[in-house]
Coordinates of C-alpha atoms in Angstrom, one line a residue:
M116 CA -0.4 20.7 -31.6
I117 CA -0.9 17.0 -32.0
Y118 CA -1.2 14.8 -28.9
Y119 CA -0.9 11.0 -28.8
K120 CA -2.6 9.0 -26.1
K121 CA -2.4 5.5 -24.7
I122 CA -4.2 3.9 -21.8
Y123 CA -1.8 2.2 -19.4
K124 CA -3.2 -0.6 -17.1
S125 CA -1.5 -0.1 -13.7
P126 CA -2.1 -2.0 -10.5
L127 CA -3.8 1.2 -9.2
G128 CA -6.1 1.7 -12.2
D129 CA -5.8 3.0 -15.7
L130 CA -3.5 5.9 -16.5
S131 CA -3.9 8.2 -19.5
L132 CA -0.4 8.7 -21.0
V133 CA -0.2 11.7 -23.3
A134 CA 2.7 12.9 -25.4
D135 CA 3.4 15.4 -28.1
E136 CA 6.4 15.6 -30.5
S137 CA 8.6 17.0 -27.7
G138 CA 7.9 14.5 -24.9
L139 CA 5.5 13.3 -22.4
V140 CA 2.9 15.8 -21.5
G141 CA 0.9 13.9 -18.9
A142 CA 0.2 10.7 -17.0
W143 CA -3.2 11.0 -15.2
F144 CA -5.3 8.5 -13.4
L145 CA -8.6 8.3 -15.2
G146 CA -11.0 10.7 -13.5
Q147 CA -8.4 12.3 -11.2
K148 CA -8.4 16.0 -10.4
Y149 CA -7.0 18.1 -13.2
F150 CA -7.4 15.2 -15.6
E151 CA -5.8 16.0 -19.0
R152 CA -5.9 19.7 -18.0
G153 CA -4.0 22.0 -20.4
L154 CA -4.4 20.0 -23.5
S155 CA -5.3 22.3 -26.4
E156 CA -6.5 19.5 -28.6
V157 CA -8.2 16.1 -28.1
P158 CA -5.4 13.4 -28.1
I159 CA -5.3 10.8 -30.8
L160 CA -5.3 7.2 -29.4
G161 CA -2.4 5.3 -30.8
N162 CA 1.3 4.5 -30.4
H163 CA 4.1 6.9 -30.1
P164 CA 7.8 6.2 -29.0
F165 CA 7.4 8.5 -26.0
L166 CA 4.4 6.6 -24.8
D167 CA 6.3 3.4 -25.2
L168 CA 9.1 4.8 -23.0
A169 CA 6.5 5.8 -20.4
S170 CA 4.9 2.4 -20.4
N171 CA 8.3 0.7 -20.0
F172 CA 9.2 3.0 -17.1
L173 CA 5.9 2.2 -15.4
D174 CA 6.3 -1.6 -16.1
A175 CA 9.7 -1.4 -14.4
Y176 CA 8.4 0.8 -11.5
F177 CA 5.4 -1.5 -10.7
S178 CA 7.7 -4.6 -10.9
G179 CA 9.7 -3.2 -8.0
Q180 CA 12.6 -1.7 -10.0
Q181 CA 13.8 1.8 -9.7
P182 CA 13.8 3.2 -13.2
N183 CA 15.5 6.5 -13.8
P184 CA 13.0 9.3 -14.6
A185 CA 15.8 11.4 -16.1
A186 CA 15.7 9.1 -19.1
L187 CA 12.1 10.2 -19.9
P188 CA 11.6 13.1 -22.3
L189 CA 9.1 15.3 -20.4
S190 CA 7.1 18.2 -22.0
A191 CA 4.6 19.1 -19.3
Q192 CA 3.0 22.5 -19.7
G193 CA 3.1 24.8 -16.7
T194 CA 4.2 28.1 -15.4
D195 CA 7.9 28.7 -14.7
F196 CA 7.2 28.3 -11.0
Q197 CA 5.4 25.0 -11.6
Q198 CA 8.3 23.8 -13.8
R199 CA 10.8 24.6 -11.1
I200 CA 8.8 22.7 -8.5
W201 CA 8.3 19.7 -10.9
A202 CA 12.0 19.7 -11.6
Y203 CA 12.7 19.4 -7.9
L204 CA 10.2 16.6 -7.5
Q205 CA 12.3 14.5 -10.0
T206 CA 15.3 14.7 -7.6
I207 CA 13.5 13.1 -4.6
P208 CA 15.0 9.6 -4.4
Y209 CA 12.8 6.5 -4.7
G210 CA 11.5 5.5 -1.2
Q211 CA 12.2 8.9 0.4
T212 CA 9.9 11.7 1.2
V213 CA 10.1 15.5 1.8
T214 CA 7.6 17.9 3.2
Y215 CA 6.0 20.9 1.4
G216 CA 7.9 23.1 3.9
Q217 CA 11.3 21.4 3.2
L218 CA 10.7 21.8 -0.5
A219 CA 9.8 25.5 -0.1
Q220 CA 12.9 26.1 2.1
E221 CA 15.2 24.3 -0.4
L222 CA 13.9 26.3 -3.3
K223 CA 13.7 29.5 -1.3
V224 CA 10.0 29.9 -1.8
K225 CA 8.2 31.9 1.0
S226 CA 4.9 30.0 0.8
A227 CA 4.6 26.2 1.3
Q228 CA 1.0 26.6 0.1
A229 CA 2.2 27.9 -3.2
V230 CA 4.5 24.9 -3.4
G231 CA 1.6 22.7 -2.6
G232 CA -0.5 24.2 -5.4
A233 CA 2.2 23.5 -7.9
V234 CA 2.8 19.9 -6.6
G235 CA -0.9 19.3 -6.9
R236 CA -1.0 20.3 -10.5
N237 CA 1.8 18.0 -11.5
P238 CA 0.5 16.4 -14.7
L239 CA 2.9 13.5 -14.7
S240 CA 1.7 11.2 -11.9
I241 CA 4.4 8.7 -10.8
L242 CA 6.8 9.8 -13.5
V243 CA 7.3 13.0 -11.6
P244 CA 6.9 11.7 -8.0
C245 CA 4.7 14.2 -6.3
H246 CA 3.5 11.3 -4.1
R247 CA 6.8 11.7 -2.1
V248 CA 5.7 15.1 -0.7
L249 CA 4.1 15.1 2.7
G250 CA 2.6 17.6 5.1
S251 CA 4.7 19.4 7.8
Q252 CA 4.3 16.7 10.4
G253 CA 5.0 13.8 8.0
Q254 CA 1.2 13.3 7.4
L255 CA -0.2 12.3 4.1
T256 CA -2.0 15.2 2.4
G257 CA -3.9 15.4 -0.9
Y258 CA -3.0 13.6 -4.0
A259 CA -4.8 14.3 -7.3
G260 CA -5.2 10.6 -8.0
G261 CA -6.6 9.9 -4.5
L262 CA -5.0 9.4 -1.1
D263 CA -5.4 5.6 -1.4
K264 CA -3.0 5.6 -4.4
K265 CA -0.5 7.8 -2.6
I266 CA -0.5 5.4 0.3
W267 CA 0.0 2.4 -2.1
L268 CA 2.8 4.2 -4.0
L269 CA 4.7 5.1 -0.8
E270 CA 4.4 1.6 0.6
H271 CA 5.4 0.1 -2.8
E272 CA 8.6 2.1 -2.4
G273 CA 9.2 0.8 1.1
V274 CA 8.1 3.9 3.0
R275 CA 6.7 2.8 6.4
L276 CA 3.4 4.4 7.5
D277 CA 1.8 4.4 10.9
R278 CA -1.9 3.9 11.5
S279 CA -2.7 7.6 11.3
T280 CA -1.1 7.7 7.7
K281 CA 2.0 9.4 8.9
V282 CA 5.5 8.4 7.7
L283 CA 7.4 6.7 10.4

């Protein structure tokens, strides 16, 4: 397997964008939890059309547009359960949030904790918007890239937060 990598400079810090011949494999903040996890080979730094698509998506996103993530060829590696959760994350509209419990109920999964584990291992930060998932009372819970980034992303999308970092 050959992986291609590009460093994307975002307002929140550098992202490592990785693709293979099938699509985008990952978008990780440098140093985040699970950074580049699951890659079987060291990625080659360089250009690739899928990396360009991801960069264009992120440019649009950070400039305040609402790019369509369905246009991105994704090739994240995960279990069938994780893939199911990640597919659902892609349906959460820009500027909206759901709770882990709502996600579990919607997908008929008995454990919101299992859902949380899959959400937390999402390898495609921002592109698959796991930052839009909250705790049961609307509180901000963990984010592999850091809670400060989750807050920034939600506020960037117009989600109003109160002082205790709950969604209003």
